[in-house]
Short mmCIF file of C-alpha atoms in Angstrom, two decimals:
data_model
loop_
_atom_site.label_atom_id
_atom_site.label_comp_id
_atom_site.label_asym_id
_atom_site.label_seq_id
_atom_site.Cartn_x
_atom_site.Cartn_y
_atom_site.Cartn_z
CA MET A 1 -152.13 -120.78 156.56
CA VAL A 2 -149.41 -123.08 157.76
CA GLY A 3 -150.67 -126.62 157.81
CA GLY A 4 -153.41 -125.95 155.27
CA HIS A 5 -155.64 -123.84 157.50
CA VAL A 6 -156.46 -121.42 154.72
CA GLU A 7 -160.05 -120.72 155.74
CA ASP A 8 -159.02 -120.10 159.35
CA ALA A 9 -156.43 -117.56 158.22
CA PHE A 10 -158.97 -115.81 156.03
CA VAL A 11 -161.57 -115.67 158.81
CA ARG A 12 -159.07 -114.30 161.32
CA LEU A 13 -157.91 -111.57 159.00
CA VAL A 14 -161.46 -110.57 158.02
CA ASP A 15 -162.30 -110.40 161.73
CA LEU A 16 -159.23 -108.21 162.25
CA VAL A 17 -160.38 -105.90 159.47
CA ARG A 18 -163.76 -105.60 161.21
CA ALA A 19 -162.23 -104.94 164.63
CA THR A 20 -159.61 -102.35 163.65
CA ASN A 21 -159.34 -99.08 161.80
CA GLY A 22 -156.75 -96.84 160.23
CA GLU A 23 -153.33 -98.26 159.45
CA ASP A 24 -153.97 -101.53 161.31
CA ARG A 25 -157.07 -102.18 159.25
CA ASP A 26 -155.26 -101.35 156.03
CA ARG A 27 -152.35 -103.67 156.91
CA ALA A 28 -154.73 -106.55 157.65
CA ARG A 29 -156.63 -105.91 154.41
CA THR A 30 -153.44 -105.73 152.37
CA HIS A 31 -152.10 -108.94 153.92
CA LEU A 32 -155.37 -110.70 153.19
CA LEU A 33 -155.28 -109.58 149.56
CA GLY A 34 -151.76 -110.96 149.30
CA LEU A 35 -152.93 -114.31 150.64
CA PHE A 36 -155.70 -114.34 148.03
CA ASP A 37 -152.98 -114.10 145.37
CA VAL A 38 -150.99 -116.94 146.96
CA VAL A 39 -153.99 -119.27 147.14
CA GLY A 40 -155.24 -118.30 143.69
CA PRO A 41 -158.36 -116.64 142.37
CA HIS A 42 -160.03 -119.88 141.32
CA ASP A 43 -160.07 -121.38 144.80
CA PRO A 44 -163.64 -121.19 146.16
CA ARG A 45 -162.32 -120.23 149.61
CA VAL A 46 -160.93 -117.03 148.10
CA GLY A 47 -164.32 -116.09 146.65
CA LYS A 48 -166.00 -116.65 149.99
CA ALA A 49 -163.34 -114.65 151.85
CA ARG A 50 -163.51 -111.80 149.30
CA SER A 51 -167.24 -111.52 149.96
CA ALA A 52 -166.62 -111.48 153.71
CA LEU A 53 -163.95 -108.81 153.28
CA MET A 54 -166.29 -106.61 151.25
CA SER A 55 -168.90 -106.96 153.96
CA ALA A 56 -166.36 -106.04 156.63
CA LEU A 57 -165.22 -102.97 154.73
CA PHE A 58 -168.69 -101.61 154.06
#
């Protein structure tokens, strides 16, 4: 997220959630949720990333 690359950070973490399991997957998911809070719920990038995360989890 450094340098304003919010979407890139979201995509990388969603990809990590898809590619891992167990504790690694949970850590990536938890970190991503924390970033959602930092960016704010009204940012459209958060909504898009939340949808991608749901898809990755199920």
